[in-house]
PDB file of C-alpha atoms in Angstrom:
ATOM      1  CA  MET A  19     -23.125 -48.086 -96.915  1.00  0.00           C
ATOM      2  CA  ASN A  20     -20.805 -45.508 -95.153  1.00  0.00           C
ATOM      3  CA  LEU A  21     -18.682 -47.288 -92.450  1.00  0.00           C
ATOM      4  CA  PRO A  22     -16.888 -45.131 -90.183  1.00  0.00           C
ATOM      5  CA  GLY A  23     -13.930 -47.397 -89.696  1.00  0.00           C
ATOM      6  CA  PHE A  24     -13.675 -47.763 -93.602  1.00  0.00           C
ATOM      7  CA  GLN A  25     -13.611 -43.999 -94.079  1.00  0.00           C
ATOM      8  CA  HIS A  26     -10.846 -43.810 -91.230  1.00  0.00           C
ATOM      9  CA  SER A  27      -8.857 -46.581 -92.899  1.00  0.00           C
ATOM     10  CA  ARG A  28      -8.775 -44.800 -96.308  1.00  0.00           C
ATOM     11  CA  PHE A  29      -7.915 -41.336 -94.731  1.00  0.00           C
ATOM     12  CA  HIS A  30      -5.350 -43.191 -92.426  1.00  0.00           C
ATOM     13  CA  SER A  31      -3.811 -44.926 -95.625  1.00  0.00           C
ATOM     14  CA  SER A  32      -3.681 -41.644 -97.760  1.00  0.00           C
ATOM     15  CA  LEU A  33      -1.826 -39.752 -94.937  1.00  0.00           C
ATOM     16  CA  MET A  34       0.525 -42.391 -94.110  1.00  0.00           C
ATOM     17  CA  PRO A  35       3.314 -41.401 -96.725  1.00  0.00           C
ATOM     18  CA  VAL A  36       2.966 -37.799 -95.605  1.00  0.00           C
ATOM     19  CA  PHE A  37       3.374 -38.682 -92.013  1.00  0.00           C
ATOM     20  CA  LEU A  38       6.235 -41.114 -92.684  1.00  0.00           C
ATOM     21  CA  ALA A  39       8.113 -38.268 -94.817  1.00  0.00           C
ATOM     22  CA  PHE A  40       7.581 -35.841 -91.992  1.00  0.00           C
ATOM     23  CA  MET A  41       9.091 -38.359 -89.431  1.00  0.00           C
ATOM     24  CA  VAL A  42      12.154 -38.801 -91.585  1.00  0.00           C
ATOM     25  CA  SER A  43      12.810 -35.302 -92.004  1.00  0.00           C
ATOM     26  CA  LEU A  44      12.249 -34.646 -88.315  1.00  0.00           C
ATOM     27  CA  ALA A  45      14.664 -37.517 -87.324  1.00  0.00           C
ATOM     28  CA  SER A  46      17.395 -36.254 -89.790  1.00  0.00           C
ATOM     29  CA  PHE A  47      16.790 -32.694 -88.287  1.00  0.00           C
ATOM     30  CA  SER A  48      17.234 -34.212 -84.823  1.00  0.00           C
ATOM     31  CA  ALA A  49      20.454 -35.992 -85.617  1.00  0.00           C
ATOM     32  CA  HIS A  50      21.846 -32.972 -87.284  1.00  0.00           C
ATOM     33  CA  ALA A  51      20.964 -30.680 -84.292  1.00  0.00           C
ATOM     34  CA  ASP A  52      22.548 -33.139 -81.810  1.00  0.00           C
ATOM     35  CA  LYS A  53      26.054 -33.093 -83.466  1.00  0.00           C
ATOM     36  CA  LEU A  54      28.641 -30.992 -81.990  1.00  0.00           C
ATOM     37  CA  THR A  55      30.221 -29.222 -84.663  1.00  0.00           C
ATOM     38  CA  ASP A  56      33.526 -27.083 -84.825  1.00  0.00           C
ATOM     39  CA  ASN A  57      31.424 -23.961 -85.369  1.00  0.00           C
ATOM     40  CA  THR A  58      29.162 -24.603 -82.450  1.00  0.00           C
ATOM     41  CA  ILE A  59      32.032 -25.337 -80.048  1.00  0.00           C
ATOM     42  CA  ARG A  60      33.801 -22.056 -81.237  1.00  0.00           C
ATOM     43  CA  HIS A  61      30.740 -19.997 -80.749  1.00  0.00           C
ATOM     44  CA  PHE A  62      30.375 -21.448 -77.293  1.00  0.00           C
ATOM     45  CA  ILE A  63      33.904 -20.726 -76.280  1.00  0.00           C
ATOM     46  CA  THR A  64      33.625 -17.126 -77.884  1.00  0.00           C
ATOM     47  CA  THR A  65      30.587 -16.591 -75.909  1.00  0.00           C
ATOM     48  CA  LEU A  66      32.104 -17.988 -72.729  1.00  0.00           C
ATOM     49  CA  GLU A  67      35.127 -15.596 -73.066  1.00  0.00           C
ATOM     50  CA  LYS A  68      32.784 -12.603 -73.729  1.00  0.00           C
ATOM     51  CA  ALA A  69      30.500 -13.587 -70.596  1.00  0.00           C
ATOM     52  CA  GLN A  70      33.651 -13.241 -68.238  1.00  0.00           C
ATOM     53  CA  ALA A  71      33.277  -9.392 -68.571  1.00  0.00           C
ATOM     54  CA  LEU A  72      29.734  -9.838 -66.995  1.00  0.00           C
ATOM     55  CA  GLU A  73      30.985 -11.934 -63.955  1.00  0.00           C
ATOM     56  CA  SER A  74      30.772  -8.966 -61.661  1.00  0.00           C
ATOM     57  CA  GLU A  75      27.044  -8.673 -62.303  1.00  0.00           C
ATOM     58  CA  PHE A  76      26.315 -12.249 -61.020  1.00  0.00           C
ATOM     59  CA  GLU A  77      26.718 -12.622 -57.170  1.00  0.00           C
ATOM     60  CA  SER A  78      26.287 -16.475 -57.329  1.00  0.00           C
ATOM     61  CA  LEU A  79      29.336 -17.147 -59.610  1.00  0.00           C
ATOM     62  CA  ASN A  80      31.687 -16.386 -56.607  1.00  0.00           C
ATOM     63  CA  ASP A  81      29.962 -18.872 -54.378  1.00  0.00           C
ATOM     64  CA  THR A  82      31.741 -22.286 -54.452  1.00  0.00           C
ATOM     65  CA  SER A  83      31.452 -23.170 -50.970  1.00  0.00           C
ATOM     66  CA  ASN A  84      28.608 -25.667 -51.598  1.00  0.00           C
ATOM     67  CA  ILE A  85      30.503 -28.132 -53.931  1.00  0.00           C
ATOM     68  CA  GLU A  86      28.160 -30.920 -53.173  1.00  0.00           C
ATOM     69  CA  SER A  87      25.116 -29.143 -54.776  1.00  0.00           C
ATOM     70  CA  ILE A  88      26.848 -29.062 -58.161  1.00  0.00           C
ATOM     71  CA  ASP A  89      25.439 -31.143 -60.772  1.00  0.00           C
ATOM     72  CA  PHE A  90      28.356 -32.120 -62.829  1.00  0.00           C
ATOM     73  CA  SER A  91      26.140 -33.798 -65.628  1.00  0.00           C
ATOM     74  CA  ARG A  92      24.562 -30.325 -66.005  1.00  0.00           C
ATOM     75  CA  MET A  93      27.419 -27.972 -64.958  1.00  0.00           C
ATOM     76  CA  ILE A  94      26.532 -25.030 -67.226  1.00  0.00           C
ATOM     77  CA  SER A  95      22.844 -25.411 -67.191  1.00  0.00           C
ATOM     78  CA  SER A  96      22.689 -25.501 -63.351  1.00  0.00           C
ATOM     79  CA  SER A  97      24.948 -22.612 -63.055  1.00  0.00           C
ATOM     80  CA  VAL A  98      22.794 -20.470 -65.669  1.00  0.00           C
ATOM     81  CA  GLU A  99      19.611 -21.443 -63.531  1.00  0.00           C
ATOM     82  CA  LYS A 100      21.208 -19.980 -60.461  1.00  0.00           C
ATOM     83  CA  LEU A 101      21.865 -16.770 -62.551  1.00  0.00           C
ATOM     84  CA  GLU A 102      18.271 -16.212 -63.455  1.00  0.00           C
ATOM     85  CA  GLY A 103      16.779 -13.005 -62.076  1.00  0.00           C
ATOM     86  CA  GLN A 104      20.230 -11.416 -61.453  1.00  0.00           C
ATOM     87  CA  LYS A 105      20.862  -8.046 -63.192  1.00  0.00           C
ATOM     88  CA  GLY A 106      23.294  -9.384 -65.880  1.00  0.00           C
ATOM     89  CA  TYR A 107      20.948 -12.369 -67.022  1.00  0.00           C
ATOM     90  CA  GLY A 108      19.312 -10.348 -69.843  1.00  0.00           C
ATOM     91  CA  ARG A 109      22.629  -9.138 -71.151  1.00  0.00           C
ATOM     92  CA  LEU A 110      23.968 -12.884 -71.059  1.00  0.00           C
ATOM     93  CA  GLU A 111      21.200 -13.987 -73.015  1.00  0.00           C
ATOM     94  CA  ASP A 112      21.612 -11.299 -75.511  1.00  0.00           C
ATOM     95  CA  LEU A 113      25.392 -12.343 -75.877  1.00  0.00           C
ATOM     96  CA  VAL A 114      24.579 -16.020 -76.397  1.00  0.00           C
ATOM     97  CA  GLN A 115      21.942 -15.007 -79.112  1.00  0.00           C
ATOM     98  CA  ASP A 116      24.557 -12.707 -80.820  1.00  0.00           C
ATOM     99  CA  ASN A 117      26.718 -15.975 -81.017  1.00  0.00           C
ATOM    100  CA  GLY A 118      24.363 -18.081 -82.768  1.00  0.00           C
ATOM    101  CA  PHE A 119      22.334 -19.775 -80.066  1.00  0.00           C
ATOM    102  CA  SER A 120      18.681 -19.598 -79.794  1.00  0.00           C
ATOM    103  CA  ASN A 121      18.620 -18.892 -76.076  1.00  0.00           C
ATOM    104  CA  LEU A 122      20.548 -19.516 -72.765  1.00  0.00           C
ATOM    105  CA  ASP A 123      19.032 -23.106 -72.493  1.00  0.00           C
ATOM    106  CA  GLU A 124      20.290 -24.271 -75.795  1.00  0.00           C
ATOM    107  CA  TRP A 125      23.871 -22.556 -75.014  1.00  0.00           C
ATOM    108  CA  ALA A 126      23.906 -24.094 -71.656  1.00  0.00           C
ATOM    109  CA  ALA A 127      22.975 -27.564 -72.867  1.00  0.00           C
ATOM    110  CA  THR A 128      25.799 -27.373 -75.448  1.00  0.00           C
ATOM    111  CA  GLY A 129      28.187 -26.324 -72.810  1.00  0.00           C
ATOM    112  CA  ASP A 130      27.232 -29.230 -70.642  1.00  0.00           C
ATOM    113  CA  ARG A 131      28.179 -31.661 -73.488  1.00  0.00           C
ATOM    114  CA  ILE A 132      31.389 -29.725 -74.193  1.00  0.00           C
ATOM    115  CA  TYR A 133      32.528 -29.645 -70.485  1.00  0.00           C
ATOM    116  CA  ALA A 134      31.550 -33.434 -70.274  1.00  0.00           C
ATOM    117  CA  ALA A 135      33.564 -34.442 -73.289  1.00  0.00           C
ATOM    118  CA  TRP A 136      36.483 -32.079 -71.961  1.00  0.00           C
ATOM    119  CA  MET A 137      36.383 -33.849 -68.591  1.00  0.00           C
ATOM    120  CA  ALA A 138      36.563 -37.209 -70.458  1.00  0.00           C
ATOM    121  CA  ILE A 139      39.584 -36.027 -72.665  1.00  0.00           C
ATOM    122  CA  GLU A 140      41.355 -34.910 -69.398  1.00  0.00           C
ATOM    123  CA  MET A 141      40.656 -38.199 -67.493  1.00  0.00           C
ATOM    124  CA  GLY A 142      41.641 -40.300 -70.538  1.00  0.00           C
ATOM    125  CA  ASP A 143      41.592 -44.098 -69.838  1.00  0.00           C
ATOM    126  CA  GLU A 144      41.993 -43.507 -66.066  1.00  0.00           C
ATOM    127  CA  ASN A 145      38.173 -43.571 -65.428  1.00  0.00           C
ATOM    128  CA  PRO A 146      37.677 -46.972 -63.940  1.00  0.00           C
ATOM    129  CA  ALA A 147      40.935 -46.944 -61.852  1.00  0.00           C
ATOM    130  CA  LEU A 148      40.170 -43.428 -60.670  1.00  0.00           C
ATOM    131  CA  ASN A 149      36.864 -44.457 -59.575  1.00  0.00           C
ATOM    132  CA  GLN A 150      38.227 -47.242 -57.461  1.00  0.00           C
ATOM    133  CA  GLU A 151      41.045 -45.334 -55.944  1.00  0.00           C
ATOM    134  CA  MET A 152      38.412 -42.796 -54.948  1.00  0.00           C
ATOM    135  CA  LYS A 153      36.047 -45.244 -53.243  1.00  0.00           C
ATOM    136  CA  GLU A 154      39.009 -46.750 -51.359  1.00  0.00           C
ATOM    137  CA  ALA A 155      40.073 -43.329 -50.255  1.00  0.00           C
ATOM    138  CA  MET A 156      36.498 -42.619 -49.006  1.00  0.00           C
ATOM    139  CA  ALA A 157      36.434 -45.938 -46.965  1.00  0.00           C
ATOM    140  CA  ASP A 158      39.918 -45.138 -45.394  1.00  0.00           C
ATOM    141  CA  MET A 159      38.544 -41.704 -44.513  1.00  0.00           C
ATOM    142  CA  GLU A 160      35.462 -43.037 -43.024  1.00  0.00           C
ATOM    143  CA  ASN A 161      37.576 -45.521 -40.705  1.00  0.00           C
ATOM    144  CA  SER A 162      40.075 -42.806 -39.919  1.00  0.00           C
ATOM    145  CA  PRO A 163      40.018 -42.067 -36.139  1.00  0.00           C
ATOM    146  CA  GLY A 164      42.086 -38.921 -36.632  1.00  0.00           C
ATOM    147  CA  MET A 165      39.499 -37.025 -38.473  1.00  0.00           C
ATOM    148  CA  SER A 166      36.523 -34.971 -36.842  1.00  0.00           C
ATOM    149  CA  ASP A 167      33.050 -35.376 -38.024  1.00  0.00           C
ATOM    150  CA  GLN A 168      33.166 -32.081 -39.706  1.00  0.00           C
ATOM    151  CA  GLN A 169      36.246 -32.863 -41.518  1.00  0.00           C
ATOM    152  CA  LYS A 170      34.773 -36.054 -42.690  1.00  0.00           C
ATOM    153  CA  THR A 171      31.628 -34.335 -43.901  1.00  0.00           C
ATOM    154  CA  GLN A 172      33.884 -31.882 -46.099  1.00  0.00           C
ATOM    155  CA  MET A 173      35.894 -34.794 -47.269  1.00  0.00           C
ATOM    156  CA  ARG A 174      32.640 -36.668 -48.094  1.00  0.00           C
ATOM    157  CA  ALA A 175      31.421 -33.723 -50.115  1.00  0.00           C
ATOM    158  CA  MET A 176      34.697 -33.499 -52.185  1.00  0.00           C
ATOM    159  CA  MET A 177      34.759 -37.019 -52.848  1.00  0.00           C
ATOM    160  CA  GLN A 178      31.121 -37.085 -54.047  1.00  0.00           C
ATOM    161  CA  ALA A 179      31.888 -34.166 -56.295  1.00  0.00           C
ATOM    162  CA  ALA A 180      34.889 -35.952 -57.862  1.00  0.00           C
ATOM    163  CA  LEU A 181      32.860 -39.153 -58.353  1.00  0.00           C
ATOM    164  CA  GLY A 182      30.203 -36.789 -60.092  1.00  0.00           C
ATOM    165  CA  VAL A 183      32.952 -35.641 -62.459  1.00  0.00           C
ATOM    166  CA  THR A 184      34.173 -39.142 -63.298  1.00  0.00           C
ATOM    167  CA  LYS A 185      30.480 -40.376 -63.895  1.00  0.00           C
ATOM    168  CA  THR A 186      29.892 -37.237 -66.298  1.00  0.00           C
ATOM    169  CA  ALA A 187      33.094 -37.997 -68.112  1.00  0.00           C
ATOM    170  CA  ALA A 188      32.496 -41.765 -68.544  1.00  0.00           C
ATOM    171  CA  GLU A 189      29.032 -40.888 -69.856  1.00  0.00           C
ATOM    172  CA  ALA A 190      30.278 -38.456 -72.810  1.00  0.00           C
ATOM    173  CA  PRO A 191      29.450 -39.733 -76.191  1.00  0.00           C
ATOM    174  CA  PRO A 192      32.632 -40.529 -78.362  1.00  0.00           C
ATOM    175  CA  ALA A 193      31.519 -38.214 -81.133  1.00  0.00           C
ATOM    176  CA  ASP A 194      31.318 -35.191 -78.552  1.00  0.00           C
ATOM    177  CA  ILE A 195      34.986 -36.271 -77.241  1.00  0.00           C
ATOM    178  CA  GLU A 196      36.463 -36.139 -80.774  1.00  0.00           C
ATOM    179  CA  ALA A 197      34.589 -33.025 -81.644  1.00  0.00           C
ATOM    180  CA  VAL A 198      35.914 -31.110 -78.543  1.00  0.00           C
ATOM    181  CA  ARG A 199      39.384 -32.534 -78.572  1.00  0.00           C
ATOM    182  CA  PRO A 200      40.945 -29.789 -80.889  1.00  0.00           C
ATOM    183  CA  HIS A 201      39.385 -27.136 -78.642  1.00  0.00           C
ATOM    184  CA  VAL A 202      40.895 -28.332 -75.258  1.00  0.00           C
ATOM    185  CA  ASN A 203      43.598 -25.669 -75.129  1.00  0.00           C
ATOM    186  CA  ALA A 204      41.067 -22.810 -75.809  1.00  0.00           C
ATOM    187  CA  LEU A 205      38.953 -24.345 -73.026  1.00  0.00           C
ATOM    188  CA  LYS A 206      42.024 -24.559 -70.585  1.00  0.00           C
ATOM    189  CA  THR A 207      42.816 -20.776 -71.314  1.00  0.00           C
ATOM    190  CA  ILE A 208      39.304 -19.916 -70.428  1.00  0.00           C
ATOM    191  CA  SER A 209      39.329 -21.913 -67.246  1.00  0.00           C
ATOM    192  CA  ASN A 210      42.769 -20.443 -66.315  1.00  0.00           C
ATOM    193  CA  ASN A 211      41.361 -16.928 -66.844  1.00  0.00           C
ATOM    194  CA  GLU A 212      38.390 -17.644 -64.600  1.00  0.00           C
ATOM    195  CA  ASP A 213      40.846 -18.588 -61.576  1.00  0.00           C
TER     196      ASP A 213
END
């Protein structure tokens, strides 16, 4: 007698070792892909340095007036999304591919992790105290009779942005922090060149 459940069970058991081997290889590939290596960080920095030459082709790079709209957990990715459709976008994509990244999304996601780790290094062990100080400053500002509503709105935006930075830094994985630590001076140099 040919029972469908039995056939399925035999089929299932014969494929199980293949399926498990595939899952293990996929997991090890994923773990390897998730590691920030010296090489990856260097490639990101090199790309960022070369990308500075394209700044004039991107109008939105010069608009920093809307600080509350910056997503500090995806600082590079959200910036790249704003650049889409501008004339230098294709050249930027070519640049990241020339430096070992599959596409702009991969490059930007790598940059998000690098910048989060860098913020964590810069802030060091001050995160909890800094958060508390900012919350207290926010409460003082809200209760200040000498500030106009417009000034309070601007200060709120700045404080929220600062809290976003500390939150992103606090969530950076320790392995990313250690990988980025040797590259902090190079990142500072790029940041100073952008100013």
